[in-house]
Coordinates of C-alpha atoms in Angstrom, one line a residue:
M1 CA 20.5 6.5 13.9
P2 CA 23.9 4.8 14.6
T3 CA 24.5 2.6 11.6
D4 CA 28.3 1.3 13.2
R5 CA 27.7 -2.3 14.3
Q6 CA 26.1 -5.9 13.1
P7 CA 23.3 -7.0 15.1
S8 CA 22.8 -10.6 16.1
L9 CA 19.6 -12.7 16.2
R10 CA 19.6 -12.4 20.3
T11 CA 20.2 -8.7 19.9
V12 CA 17.3 -7.8 18.3
S13 CA 14.7 -10.5 19.5
G14 CA 15.9 -11.4 22.8
A15 CA 15.4 -14.6 23.7
R16 CA 12.3 -16.5 25.1
P17 CA 11.7 -15.1 28.8
G18 CA 9.3 -17.1 31.2
V19 CA 5.9 -16.1 31.9
R20 CA 6.0 -14.2 35.3
E21 CA 9.2 -12.2 33.4
A22 CA 7.7 -11.6 30.0
E23 CA 3.9 -10.3 32.6
A24 CA 6.6 -8.2 34.4
I25 CA 7.8 -6.4 31.2
I26 CA 4.7 -5.7 29.5
V27 CA 3.3 -4.5 33.0
E28 CA 6.5 -1.8 33.9
R29 CA 7.0 -1.1 29.7
Y30 CA 3.6 -1.1 28.7
P31 CA 2.6 2.3 27.7
R32 CA 6.2 2.5 25.4
L33 CA 5.2 -1.1 23.4
V34 CA 1.9 0.1 23.2
R35 CA 2.8 3.3 21.2
L36 CA 5.2 1.3 19.2
A37 CA 2.3 -0.9 18.1
Y38 CA 0.0 1.9 17.9
L39 CA 2.2 3.5 15.4
T40 CA 2.9 0.2 13.3
L41 CA -0.4 -0.4 12.8
P42 CA -2.8 0.5 9.7
P43 CA -4.4 4.2 10.2
S44 CA -7.1 2.4 8.2
L45 CA -8.6 0.6 10.7
G46 CA -9.9 4.6 12.3
R47 CA -8.3 5.4 15.6
H48 CA -10.9 3.8 17.6
R49 CA -10.1 0.3 15.8
R50 CA -6.6 1.3 16.0
V51 CA -6.2 2.1 19.8
L52 CA -8.1 -1.3 20.8
A53 CA -5.8 -3.0 18.3
A54 CA -2.4 -1.5 19.6
H55 CA -3.2 -2.7 23.3
A56 CA -4.3 -6.7 22.0
T57 CA -1.1 -6.7 20.1
V58 CA 0.6 -5.9 23.5
Q59 CA -1.4 -8.2 25.8
R60 CA -1.7 -11.2 23.5
V61 CA 2.2 -11.6 23.3
L62 CA 2.2 -12.9 27.0
P63 CA 3.8 -16.5 26.3
R64 CA 2.4 -19.8 27.4
A65 CA 3.9 -21.4 31.3
A66 CA 6.0 -24.5 30.3
R67 CA 5.1 -27.0 32.7
G68 CA 6.5 -26.8 35.7
E69 CA 8.1 -23.4 35.2
A70 CA 8.3 -20.7 38.1
G71 CA 8.6 -17.8 38.7
G72 CA 12.3 -16.4 39.8
E73 CA 14.3 -13.2 40.0
R74 CA 15.2 -10.9 37.0
Q75 CA 18.6 -11.2 36.4
G76 CA 20.1 -7.7 34.8
G77 CA 21.1 -8.5 31.6
A78 CA 18.0 -11.3 31.1
E79 CA 15.4 -8.7 31.9
A80 CA 17.3 -6.5 28.7
D81 CA 16.9 -10.1 26.6
A82 CA 13.4 -10.5 27.2
Y83 CA 12.2 -6.9 26.9
R84 CA 13.8 -7.7 23.2
W85 CA 12.0 -10.9 23.2
V86 CA 8.6 -9.1 23.9
R87 CA 9.6 -5.7 21.4
Y88 CA 10.0 -8.3 18.6
R89 CA 6.6 -10.3 19.4
I90 CA 4.7 -6.8 19.6
L91 CA 6.1 -5.8 16.2
R92 CA 5.8 -9.3 14.4
G93 CA 1.7 -9.0 15.7
A94 CA 1.3 -5.5 14.3
L95 CA 3.4 -6.0 10.7
R96 CA 1.6 -9.4 10.3
R97 CA -1.7 -10.5 11.8
R98 CA -5.2 -9.6 10.4
W99 CA -7.2 -10.8 13.6
W100 CA -7.9 -6.9 14.2
R101 CA -10.1 -7.0 11.2
G102 CA -12.6 -9.3 12.3
G103 CA -13.7 -10.0 15.9
G104 CA -10.2 -10.3 17.6
L105 CA -10.5 -7.0 19.6
P106 CA -11.3 -6.6 23.1
L107 CA -15.6 -5.5 23.7
V108 CA -15.6 -2.6 25.3
V109 CA -18.8 -0.9 25.2
G110 CA -20.6 2.4 25.6
L111 CA -18.3 4.9 24.5
R112 CA -15.9 5.7 21.5
L113 CA -11.6 5.7 22.1
F114 CA -9.0 8.0 20.5
P115 CA -5.8 10.0 21.4
S116 CA -6.1 13.6 22.0
A117 CA -5.5 15.9 18.9
G118 CA -2.6 17.5 18.6
G119 CA -1.6 20.5 16.8
A120 CA -0.5 21.3 12.8
E121 CA 3.1 19.6 13.7
E122 CA 1.5 16.5 14.9
L123 CA -1.3 16.5 12.5
A124 CA 1.5 17.0 9.4
L125 CA 3.8 14.2 11.0
D126 CA 0.1 12.3 11.4
Q127 CA -0.8 12.5 7.5
A128 CA 2.8 12.0 6.5
L129 CA 2.8 8.5 8.8
S130 CA -0.2 7.5 6.8
S131 CA 0.8 7.7 3.5
V132 CA 3.5 5.6 4.2
S133 CA 3.8 1.6 4.4
A134 CA 3.6 0.0 7.9
P135 CA 7.2 -1.2 7.8
A136 CA 8.0 2.1 7.5
R137 CA 6.3 3.4 10.0
A138 CA 7.8 0.6 12.3
A139 CA 11.6 1.4 10.9
F140 CA 10.7 5.3 11.9
A141 CA 9.3 4.0 15.7
L142 CA 12.2 1.8 16.3
G143 CA 15.1 4.5 15.3
V144 CA 13.1 7.1 17.3
L145 CA 11.8 6.0 20.3
E146 CA 14.2 2.6 20.5
G147 CA 16.5 4.3 20.1
L148 CA 18.1 1.3 17.5
C149 CA 21.0 1.6 14.9
E150 CA 19.7 0.8 11.7
A151 CA 21.5 -2.4 11.4
D152 CA 19.6 -3.6 14.4
V153 CA 16.3 -2.1 12.9
R154 CA 16.9 -3.6 9.4
E155 CA 17.5 -7.5 10.8
L156 CA 14.7 -6.8 13.7
L157 CA 12.4 -5.8 10.1
R158 CA 13.6 -9.2 8.2
Q159 CA 13.0 -11.5 11.2
C160 CA 9.1 -9.7 11.5
G161 CA 9.0 -10.7 7.7
V162 CA 9.7 -7.6 6.4
A163 CA 10.9 -8.1 2.6
D164 CA 12.3 -4.8 2.1
P165 CA 14.0 -3.5 5.0
A166 CA 16.1 -1.5 3.1
A167 CA 13.0 0.9 1.7
A168 CA 11.4 1.3 4.7
L169 CA 14.7 2.2 6.5
R170 CA 14.9 5.1 3.4
T171 CA 11.5 6.2 4.4
A172 CA 12.3 6.1 8.0
H173 CA 15.2 8.4 7.3
R174 CA 13.3 10.8 5.1
L175 CA 10.5 11.1 7.5
R176 CA 12.9 11.9 10.2
E177 CA 15.1 14.4 8.4
S178 CA 11.8 16.1 7.5
G179 CA 11.0 16.6 11.3
G180 CA 13.9 18.9 11.7
G181 CA 15.1 17.7 14.6
R182 CA 11.6 17.6 16.2
A183 CA 10.6 13.8 15.7
E184 CA 10.7 12.5 18.9
A185 CA 9.3 15.3 20.6
L186 CA 6.2 14.8 18.2
L187 CA 6.1 10.5 18.4
R188 CA 5.7 11.4 22.2
A189 CA 2.9 14.0 22.1
A190 CA -0.6 12.9 23.1
E191 CA -1.4 12.4 19.3
F192 CA 0.4 9.0 19.2
D193 CA -0.4 7.7 22.5
P194 CA -3.2 4.8 23.0
C195 CA -2.9 5.0 26.6
A196 CA -3.8 8.4 27.1
V197 CA -7.3 8.7 25.0
Q198 CA -10.7 10.8 25.0
T199 CA -13.8 9.2 24.9
R200 CA -17.4 9.6 23.2
P201 CA -20.7 8.2 24.0
S202 CA -21.9 5.9 21.5
D203 CA -25.7 5.3 20.9
L204 CA -26.9 5.2 24.3
L205 CA -30.6 3.6 23.4
R206 CA -28.9 0.8 21.5
R207 CA -26.6 0.4 24.7
R208 CA -29.4 0.5 27.3
Q209 CA -31.1 -2.0 25.0
R210 CA -27.9 -4.6 24.5
S211 CA -27.4 -4.4 28.9
R212 CA -30.6 -6.0 29.2
T213 CA -29.6 -8.6 27.3
A214 CA -26.1 -8.5 28.2
A215 CA -25.7 -9.1 32.0
A216 CA -24.3 -12.4 31.7
G217 CA -21.5 -11.3 29.9
G218 CA -18.3 -10.4 31.0
V219 CA -16.1 -6.9 29.3
L220 CA -12.6 -7.0 29.1
A221 CA -10.3 -4.5 31.4
L222 CA -8.6 -2.5 28.2
L223 CA -5.9 0.2 29.4
A224 CA -3.1 -0.1 31.7
T225 CA -4.1 3.5 33.2
G226 CA -7.5 2.9 34.2
V227 CA -11.1 0.9 32.3
A228 CA -12.7 2.0 29.3
S229 CA -15.8 0.4 27.8
V230 CA -16.4 1.0 24.2
D231 CA -19.1 -0.4 21.5
L232 CA -17.2 -2.2 19.1
S233 CA -19.0 -2.7 16.0
A234 CA -19.6 -2.9 12.7
R235 CA -20.4 0.6 12.0
D236 CA -16.9 1.9 13.4
A237 CA -17.1 5.4 11.6
G238 CA -13.1 4.6 10.5
E239 CA -12.2 8.0 10.3
S240 CA -14.8 9.3 12.5
R241 CA -14.3 10.0 16.1
A242 CA -17.6 9.3 17.1
A243 CA -20.4 6.7 16.7
H244 CA -23.2 8.0 15.0
S245 CA -26.4 6.8 13.0
G246 CA -29.2 8.2 10.7
A247 CA -28.2 6.9 7.3
S248 CA -26.8 4.1 8.6
G249 CA -30.1 2.7 9.7
Q250 CA -29.3 2.5 13.8
P251 CA -32.0 5.2 15.4
A252 CA -30.3 8.2 17.3
P253 CA -30.1 8.7 20.7
A254 CA -33.4 10.8 21.6
R255 CA -30.9 13.4 23.2
A256 CA -29.7 14.5 19.9
L257 CA -33.0 14.8 18.6
D258 CA -34.2 16.9 21.2
V259 CA -34.4 20.8 19.9
D260 CA -34.2 22.5 22.9
L261 CA -30.8 21.0 23.2
L262 CA -28.5 22.2 20.3
Q263 CA -25.7 23.8 21.3
R264 CA -25.4 27.5 20.8
A265 CA -22.3 29.3 21.5
P266 CA -22.5 33.3 23.1
S267 CA -22.1 35.4 19.9
D268 CA -19.1 36.9 21.4
A269 CA -17.4 33.5 22.5
W270 CA -14.5 33.6 19.2
A271 CA -13.2 37.0 20.8
R272 CA -12.6 35.1 24.3
T273 CA -10.8 32.2 23.1
A274 CA -7.7 30.6 21.9
R275 CA -9.8 28.0 19.4
L276 CA -10.8 29.4 16.5
D277 CA -13.0 26.8 14.8
F278 CA -17.2 26.1 14.3
S279 CA -17.1 25.6 18.4
V280 CA -17.3 29.3 18.7
W281 CA -19.7 30.1 16.0
P282 CA -23.3 31.5 17.1
A283 CA -26.4 30.5 16.0
R284 CA -27.3 33.3 13.7
G285 CA -30.5 33.5 10.9
E286 CA -33.6 34.7 11.1
R287 CA -35.2 30.8 12.2
T288 CA -33.1 29.9 14.8
K289 CA -36.0 29.9 16.9
D290 CA -38.4 27.9 15.2
A291 CA -38.5 24.5 16.7
A292 CA -40.8 22.8 13.5
L293 CA -37.8 23.6 11.6
L294 CA -35.0 22.5 13.3
R295 CA -36.9 19.2 14.4
R296 CA -37.7 19.0 10.9
A297 CA -33.7 19.1 10.3
L298 CA -32.5 16.9 12.9
D299 CA -35.1 14.1 11.9
A300 CA -34.0 14.8 8.8
W301 CA -30.4 14.2 9.8
A302 CA -31.7 10.8 12.0
A303 CA -33.6 9.3 9.4
P304 CA -33.4 10.8 5.6
G305 CA -36.1 9.1 4.0
A306 CA -36.5 8.0 0.5
T307 CA -37.6 12.0 -0.1
V308 CA -34.4 13.7 0.7
R309 CA -31.5 14.0 -1.4
V310 CA -28.4 13.1 0.6
S311 CA -24.5 14.2 -0.4
A312 CA -21.4 14.3 1.4
T313 CA -17.5 15.1 0.8
A314 CA -15.5 12.2 0.3
D315 CA -14.8 10.0 3.2
T316 CA -17.1 11.6 5.1
A317 CA -19.8 9.5 7.6
R318 CA -23.6 9.8 6.1
T319 CA -24.5 8.6 9.9
G320 CA -26.8 11.0 12.2
P321 CA -26.2 12.7 15.5
A322 CA -24.6 11.0 18.6
A323 CA -24.7 14.3 20.9
P324 CA -27.1 17.1 20.4
A325 CA -25.2 19.2 17.8
R326 CA -24.4 22.9 17.3
L327 CA -26.4 25.2 15.8
L328 CA -24.5 27.7 13.5
Y329 CA -27.7 29.4 10.8
A330 CA -31.4 28.7 10.5
G331 CA -32.5 30.9 8.0
V332 CA -33.8 31.8 4.5
V333 CA -31.1 31.6 1.6
D334 CA -33.0 33.0 -2.0
E335 CA -35.8 30.5 -2.7
A336 CA -34.8 27.1 0.4
V337 CA -34.9 27.3 4.0
V338 CA -31.0 26.5 5.6
V339 CA -30.6 25.2 8.6
L340 CA -26.5 24.1 9.3
L341 CA -25.8 22.1 12.5
H342 CA -22.3 21.2 13.7
D343 CA -21.6 17.6 15.6
G344 CA -17.6 18.6 15.8
V345 CA -16.4 16.8 13.5
R346 CA -18.7 17.5 10.5
V347 CA -20.9 20.4 9.2
V348 CA -24.6 19.1 8.1
R349 CA -26.8 21.4 5.9
Y350 CA -30.3 20.6 5.5
A351 CA -32.3 22.5 3.0
E352 CA -36.0 22.5 2.0
P353 CA -37.8 24.8 -0.6
R354 CA -39.1 28.4 0.6
S355 CA -42.3 27.2 -1.2
G356 CA -43.1 24.1 0.5
A357 CA -43.3 22.2 -2.5
G358 CA -40.2 20.0 -3.7
A359 CA -37.8 17.5 -1.8
A360 CA -35.3 18.4 0.7
A361 CA -31.7 17.8 0.5
L362 CA -29.1 16.8 3.1
D363 CA -25.2 17.9 2.8
F364 CA -22.4 15.9 4.8
A365 CA -18.7 17.3 5.3
R366 CA -16.1 16.8 6.9
T367 CA -14.6 19.7 9.1
D368 CA -12.4 18.0 11.9
D369 CA -9.5 20.0 13.5
A370 CA -10.9 23.2 11.5
D371 CA -9.0 26.5 11.9
V372 CA -9.0 29.8 12.1
T373 CA -8.7 30.3 8.1
T374 CA -10.5 26.1 7.2
A375 CA -13.5 27.1 9.5
A376 CA -14.0 30.9 8.0
S377 CA -16.3 30.0 5.3
V378 CA -19.4 27.8 4.8
V379 CA -21.7 27.8 1.6
L380 CA -25.0 27.8 2.4
G381 CA -26.9 27.5 -1.0
R382 CA -25.8 27.8 -4.4
T383 CA -27.8 29.6 -7.4
E384 CA -26.5 29.4 -11.5
R385 CA -24.8 32.4 -10.7
G386 CA -22.8 31.2 -8.0
A387 CA -22.7 30.4 -4.0
R388 CA -23.5 32.6 -1.0
H389 CA -21.4 31.8 1.7
L390 CA -21.7 32.2 5.8
L391 CA -19.0 33.8 7.2
A392 CA -17.1 33.4 10.3
P393 CA -18.0 35.9 13.1
W394 CA -13.8 36.6 13.6
I395 CA -14.4 37.9 9.8
A396 CA -14.4 41.5 9.6
E397 CA -14.0 42.2 5.5
A398 CA -14.7 39.9 2.5
A399 CA -14.0 40.7 -1.1
V400 CA -13.8 38.6 -4.2
R401 CA -10.8 38.4 -6.7
D402 CA -10.3 36.9 -9.9
L403 CA -7.2 34.6 -9.9
L404 CA -6.2 34.6 -13.1
V405 CA -5.7 37.9 -13.5
P406 CA -3.5 38.7 -10.5
G407 CA -3.2 43.0 -10.9
A408 CA -6.3 43.0 -10.7
A409 CA -7.9 44.8 -7.2
A410 CA -10.1 42.5 -4.9
R411 CA -13.5 44.1 -5.3
G412 CA -15.4 44.5 -1.4
L413 CA -18.9 42.7 -0.9
A414 CA -21.5 44.2 0.9
V415 CA -21.9 41.4 4.1
A416 CA -25.1 41.3 5.8
D417 CA -25.3 41.5 9.7
G418 CA -25.8 38.2 10.0
G419 CA -22.7 37.3 8.2
V420 CA -24.0 36.2 4.8
T421 CA -22.1 37.3 1.7
P422 CA -24.0 38.3 -1.4
V423 CA -23.8 36.0 -4.6
V424 CA -20.3 35.2 -5.5
P425 CA -19.3 33.9 -8.5
S426 CA -18.4 30.2 -8.8
P427 CA -15.9 28.6 -10.3
A428 CA -16.7 27.3 -14.1
A429 CA -17.2 23.4 -14.0
G430 CA -15.9 22.2 -17.0
G431 CA -15.1 24.0 -20.6
A432 CA -12.4 26.8 -20.7
C433 CA -10.6 28.1 -17.7
T434 CA -11.5 31.8 -18.5
S435 CA -11.4 33.3 -14.4
W436 CA -11.2 31.6 -11.0
P437 CA -12.6 33.5 -8.2
A438 CA -11.8 33.5 -4.9
L439 CA -12.9 34.9 -1.6
Q440 CA -10.1 37.3 -0.3
L441 CA -11.1 37.1 3.8
R442 CA -9.7 39.2 6.4
S443 CA -9.3 38.5 10.0
S444 CA -10.7 41.0 12.7
Q445 CA -7.9 42.5 14.8
R446 CA -9.5 41.3 17.6
I447 CA -7.5 38.0 17.4
V448 CA -4.5 38.5 15.4
E449 CA -3.1 42.0 13.4
D450 CA -3.6 42.3 9.4
H451 CA -4.4 38.5 8.8
A452 CA -5.9 38.2 5.2
F453 CA -5.8 34.8 3.4
L454 CA -7.4 33.3 0.5
V455 CA -10.5 30.1 0.2
T456 CA -12.2 29.0 -2.9
D457 CA -15.0 26.9 -3.6
L458 CA -14.5 23.7 -5.5
G459 CA -18.2 22.4 -5.0
D460 CA -18.4 21.2 -0.9
L461 CA -19.7 22.8 1.7
A462 CA -16.6 23.9 3.2
P463 CA -14.2 26.2 1.0
V464 CA -10.8 25.4 0.2
H465 CA -7.6 27.5 1.8
L466 CA -5.5 28.5 -0.9
T467 CA -1.4 28.7 0.4
H468 CA 1.7 29.8 -1.2
T469 CA 5.7 28.6 -0.4
P470 CA 8.2 31.0 -2.0
P471 CA 10.9 29.4 -3.6
P472 CA 14.4 28.8 -1.7
G473 CA 16.6 31.8 -0.9
E474 CA 20.3 30.9 -1.7
G475 CA 21.5 29.6 1.5
A476 CA 17.8 30.4 3.7
P477 CA 16.4 27.5 5.8
A478 CA 13.4 25.5 4.2
R479 CA 10.4 28.0 3.9
Q480 CA 6.9 27.2 5.3
P481 CA 3.4 27.9 3.3
R482 CA 2.2 31.7 3.8
E483 CA -1.0 33.1 2.7
A484 CA -1.6 33.4 -0.7
T485 CA -2.4 37.6 -0.9
G486 CA 0.9 38.9 -1.7
A487 CA 1.8 39.7 -5.4
P488 CA 4.4 36.8 -6.0
A489 CA 2.2 34.5 -4.6
L490 CA -0.6 35.9 -6.3
A491 CA 1.4 35.7 -9.6
S492 CA 1.9 31.9 -9.2
W493 CA -1.1 30.9 -8.4
A494 CA -2.6 32.7 -11.6
R495 CA -0.6 30.1 -13.2
S496 CA -1.9 27.1 -11.3
A497 CA -5.1 28.1 -10.5
C498 CA -6.9 26.4 -13.9
L499 CA -5.6 22.8 -12.3
L500 CA -8.3 23.5 -8.8
G501 CA -10.7 22.3 -11.4
A502 CA -9.4 18.6 -10.9
L503 CA -10.0 18.5 -7.0
R504 CA -14.0 19.0 -7.4
G505 CA -16.0 17.4 -4.5
A506 CA -12.9 15.9 -3.5
G507 CA -12.8 16.8 -0.1
V508 CA -10.2 19.2 0.0
R509 CA -9.0 21.3 2.5
T510 CA -5.9 23.2 1.2
V511 CA -4.3 23.4 -1.2
N512 CA -0.6 24.9 -1.2
D513 CA 1.6 26.6 -4.6
W514 CA 5.4 26.0 -4.4
A515 CA 7.8 27.5 -6.5
Y516 CA 10.6 25.0 -5.5
A517 CA 13.1 26.3 -8.1
H518 CA 13.9 28.2 -11.0
Q519 CA 16.0 27.7 -14.0
E520 CA 17.7 29.5 -17.0
L521 CA 16.6 27.9 -19.7
P522 CA 18.6 27.2 -22.9
D523 CA 19.3 29.2 -25.9
D524 CA 18.7 32.4 -23.7
A525 CA 15.0 31.5 -23.5
G526 CA 14.1 33.3 -20.5
R527 CA 13.9 32.0 -16.7
A528 CA 11.3 28.7 -16.0
A529 CA 9.2 28.2 -13.0
W530 CA 9.2 24.5 -11.0
V531 CA 5.9 24.6 -9.3
C532 CA 4.6 21.5 -6.3
T533 CA 1.1 22.3 -6.0
R534 CA 0.1 19.9 -3.0
A535 CA -3.6 19.4 -2.3
E536 CA -4.5 18.4 1.2
T537 CA -8.0 16.6 2.1
W538 CA -9.5 16.7 5.2
R539 CA -9.0 12.6 5.3
G540 CA -5.1 13.4 5.4
H541 CA -4.3 12.0 2.2
G542 CA -2.3 14.2 -0.4
R543 CA -2.6 14.9 -3.9
V544 CA 0.5 16.6 -5.8
L545 CA 1.0 18.2 -9.7
V546 CA 4.2 19.6 -10.5
Q547 CA 4.4 22.3 -13.4
F548 CA 6.8 23.6 -15.7
Q549 CA 6.2 26.8 -16.1
P550 CA 8.4 28.8 -19.0
P551 CA 8.0 32.6 -19.4
A552 CA 4.3 33.4 -20.7
A553 CA 2.1 36.1 -19.7
P554 CA -0.1 36.2 -16.3
G555 CA -2.6 33.3 -16.1
S556 CA -1.0 31.4 -18.7
A557 CA -1.5 27.9 -17.5
G558 CA 1.9 25.6 -17.2
S559 CA 2.8 22.1 -18.0
V560 CA 1.9 19.0 -15.7
V561 CA 4.7 17.1 -15.9
A562 CA 4.4 15.1 -12.7
R563 CA 1.8 13.7 -10.5
A564 CA 1.3 11.3 -6.9
E565 CA -1.7 10.0 -5.0
D566 CA -1.3 9.7 -1.5
T567 CA 1.8 10.8 -1.4
A568 CA 3.7 13.3 1.4
A569 CA 5.5 14.8 -1.1
C570 CA 5.7 18.7 -1.2
S571 CA 5.1 18.9 2.7
R572 CA 6.8 19.4 5.8
F573 CA 7.5 15.6 5.8
G574 CA 8.3 15.4 2.1
Q575 CA 10.8 18.2 1.1
H576 CA 12.6 16.6 -1.4
V577 CA 11.2 16.9 -4.5
L578 CA 12.2 15.5 -8.4
A579 CA 10.8 16.4 -12.0
G580 CA 11.5 16.7 -15.3
A581 CA 10.2 17.6 -18.7
H582 CA 10.8 17.7 -22.6
W583 CA 11.0 20.8 -23.3
R584 CA 11.0 22.7 -27.4
S585 CA 13.1 25.8 -27.6
P586 CA 12.5 28.5 -29.2
S587 CA 15.3 27.5 -31.9
G588 CA 13.3 23.9 -32.3
K589 CA 15.8 22.4 -30.5
W590 CA 14.6 19.9 -27.6
F591 CA 16.1 19.6 -24.5
L592 CA 15.7 17.5 -21.0
L593 CA 15.2 19.8 -18.1
A594 CA 15.2 18.9 -14.8
A595 CA 15.0 20.7 -11.6
G596 CA 15.4 19.1 -7.7
S597 CA 14.3 20.9 -4.4
R598 CA 16.9 23.2 -2.3
A599 CA 18.5 19.9 -0.9
V600 CA 19.7 18.3 -4.1
T601 CA 23.2 19.0 -5.0
G602 CA 23.1 17.3 -8.5
I603 CA 21.4 15.4 -11.2
T604 CA 21.9 12.7 -13.5
A605 CA 20.5 11.3 -16.7
A606 CA 20.8 8.1 -18.1
G607 CA 19.6 6.3 -21.0
P608 CA 19.9 7.0 -24.8
V609 CA 21.8 10.7 -23.4
A610 CA 24.1 10.5 -20.7
A611 CA 24.4 13.8 -18.6
E612 CA 25.3 15.0 -15.3
E613 CA 25.1 18.6 -13.8
R614 CA 25.6 19.7 -10.3
G615 CA 23.5 21.9 -8.3
T616 CA 19.5 21.8 -8.5
T617 CA 18.7 21.8 -12.4
L618 CA 19.9 20.0 -15.4
A619 CA 19.2 20.8 -19.0
V620 CA 21.0 18.6 -21.6
P621 CA 20.3 18.4 -25.7
V622 CA 18.1 14.9 -26.4
P623 CA 15.8 13.5 -29.5
Q624 CA 12.2 14.4 -29.3
G625 CA 10.6 12.3 -26.9
S626 CA 13.9 10.0 -25.5
P627 CA 13.1 7.8 -22.9
V628 CA 15.7 9.0 -19.9
R629 CA 16.2 8.0 -16.4
L630 CA 16.5 10.8 -14.2
S631 CA 18.2 10.2 -10.6
A632 CA 19.4 13.2 -7.8
R633 CA 21.8 13.5 -5.0
L634 CA 21.0 14.9 -1.9
A635 CA 23.3 17.1 0.6
S636 CA 22.8 14.4 3.3
G637 CA 24.5 11.6 1.0
G638 CA 21.1 10.0 -0.6
T639 CA 19.6 9.6 -3.7
L640 CA 16.0 10.8 -5.0
A641 CA 14.0 9.2 -7.6
P642 CA 11.8 12.1 -9.6
L643 CA 8.0 11.6 -8.9
A644 CA 6.1 9.5 -12.0
P645 CA 4.9 11.7 -15.0
P646 CA 1.3 11.9 -15.8
T647 CA 0.1 8.4 -17.6
A648 CA -2.3 8.7 -20.5
D649 CA -5.2 8.6 -18.2
D650 CA -4.6 11.2 -16.3

């Protein structure tokens, strides 16, 4: 964004308009202003409440009419000034107010609202925005959508009470740079448009009961493009896209408990659509017509009771069905009878003992926005020997391989006609990491040619998709994650696989292993790799571990030298990485080593030892354990701080 002029108070915040003029501005620019508020508001509100809060933020800025004020024709300059004032008040409200946490939102009854889901690029940007501060999101939106220069953004944020506008601008610049010139197109997509929303019903029975006593109450009109009514109650489900009940204590709608209304996809639906996820899984298993079993599963989901053990992946709602679910499986699995259901955002597994004696179990796993790889398999049941998986109908071949032995061939699995695998060994929980089994799956050629990929079991219902990003090529553009089935990818994962144990039960969706730099070691000790392993959760949060991997035998783990939580680092929107480590050479000398990603042009060390080297790596002799501060220069002219080293508690 341009930076060549100084702002004035009037330039960035405008002058207070009359009430009629402000109203005209709000009505004419309503979608633009609501989008700005939506992007600035905290994603932790959940999409439903965030949509409502964005509209309320804009509608609340209308000024009170002064005594004797009359409407009049607007002048061109005055109109621009009025728009700047309205924008300033909206931004200040989104950054500073906390009324949306209480009862200050518009009351709308009967539906849940959320913007349309975007593609992979929109999802990645949404995840990156969720990991930064509200001032950074505001700075990003002001620069990209409003076209403000950096000086104006800085002054506007300062007037809104932001303590460090410069830091917000730096973060916004990194987001924009990572977008590869697509930032504006992505921000204008439906994913970030709270005026073009999709709806889901809330609890219909509960709504009917309320309507008998609410006839005298008014419902506020919402949205410039139409009126929507939504139930805004305390069971907002945060990250869930629909209101549910069940474990929350609210009664489930009668339709959701009707066995005859369970959805069943045609057996070939997956071959006739471009959307490959759980919505096209057919109902499989020998008990899909067992109405009594299906009724027990639905009843347990709606009201588990004290005799049903309930578990859920991290940040997954344990609430009951809001509408008829999709039946994925019903059948016998070893010593249990299992029912798999899907409600559009979660997979729910009900299991009862085959003998009829003992407690049932109910497990929830978040699966929103699943795709051809992340909807390729679900764990049906576990034994001491491992787990049985139900494979997606588009999986043509399945094999198992040990990630710690990259040179060994994958062992084929004899999958039953219904898609159930034999018992697949699960990675050992705790103890020595001596092997790491992973499923190697191949998609049918009816949907894609020669597509194989890896998933591994981390204790949740949905296995985790493993990918690999190769090291940067000389002068080549940034590379994107790819399937981890080639020899270089398998060799890289052989040294990273044992790190996966720390991610058990964390609701992880994908893990990418990125060799972001290579370094020739001092004393002719060979070539080391610097690897960033990034785990993406279903809720959008990211966790990274950076390894220093000196030359070693295949399967030998590297040293974790840096880590970060809730970060965009090592993703498309956080491509700049810097980390350092102390290393002892074979001759006994100690060195400070550091490496940065492809955009790093130089690395500086400060402290007891000062050094500077051009390029993406640094190696300098230092006393053992000496504290050193690292920084790097980027090709864009900016600076880069290193990721923090692990603490004693990690």
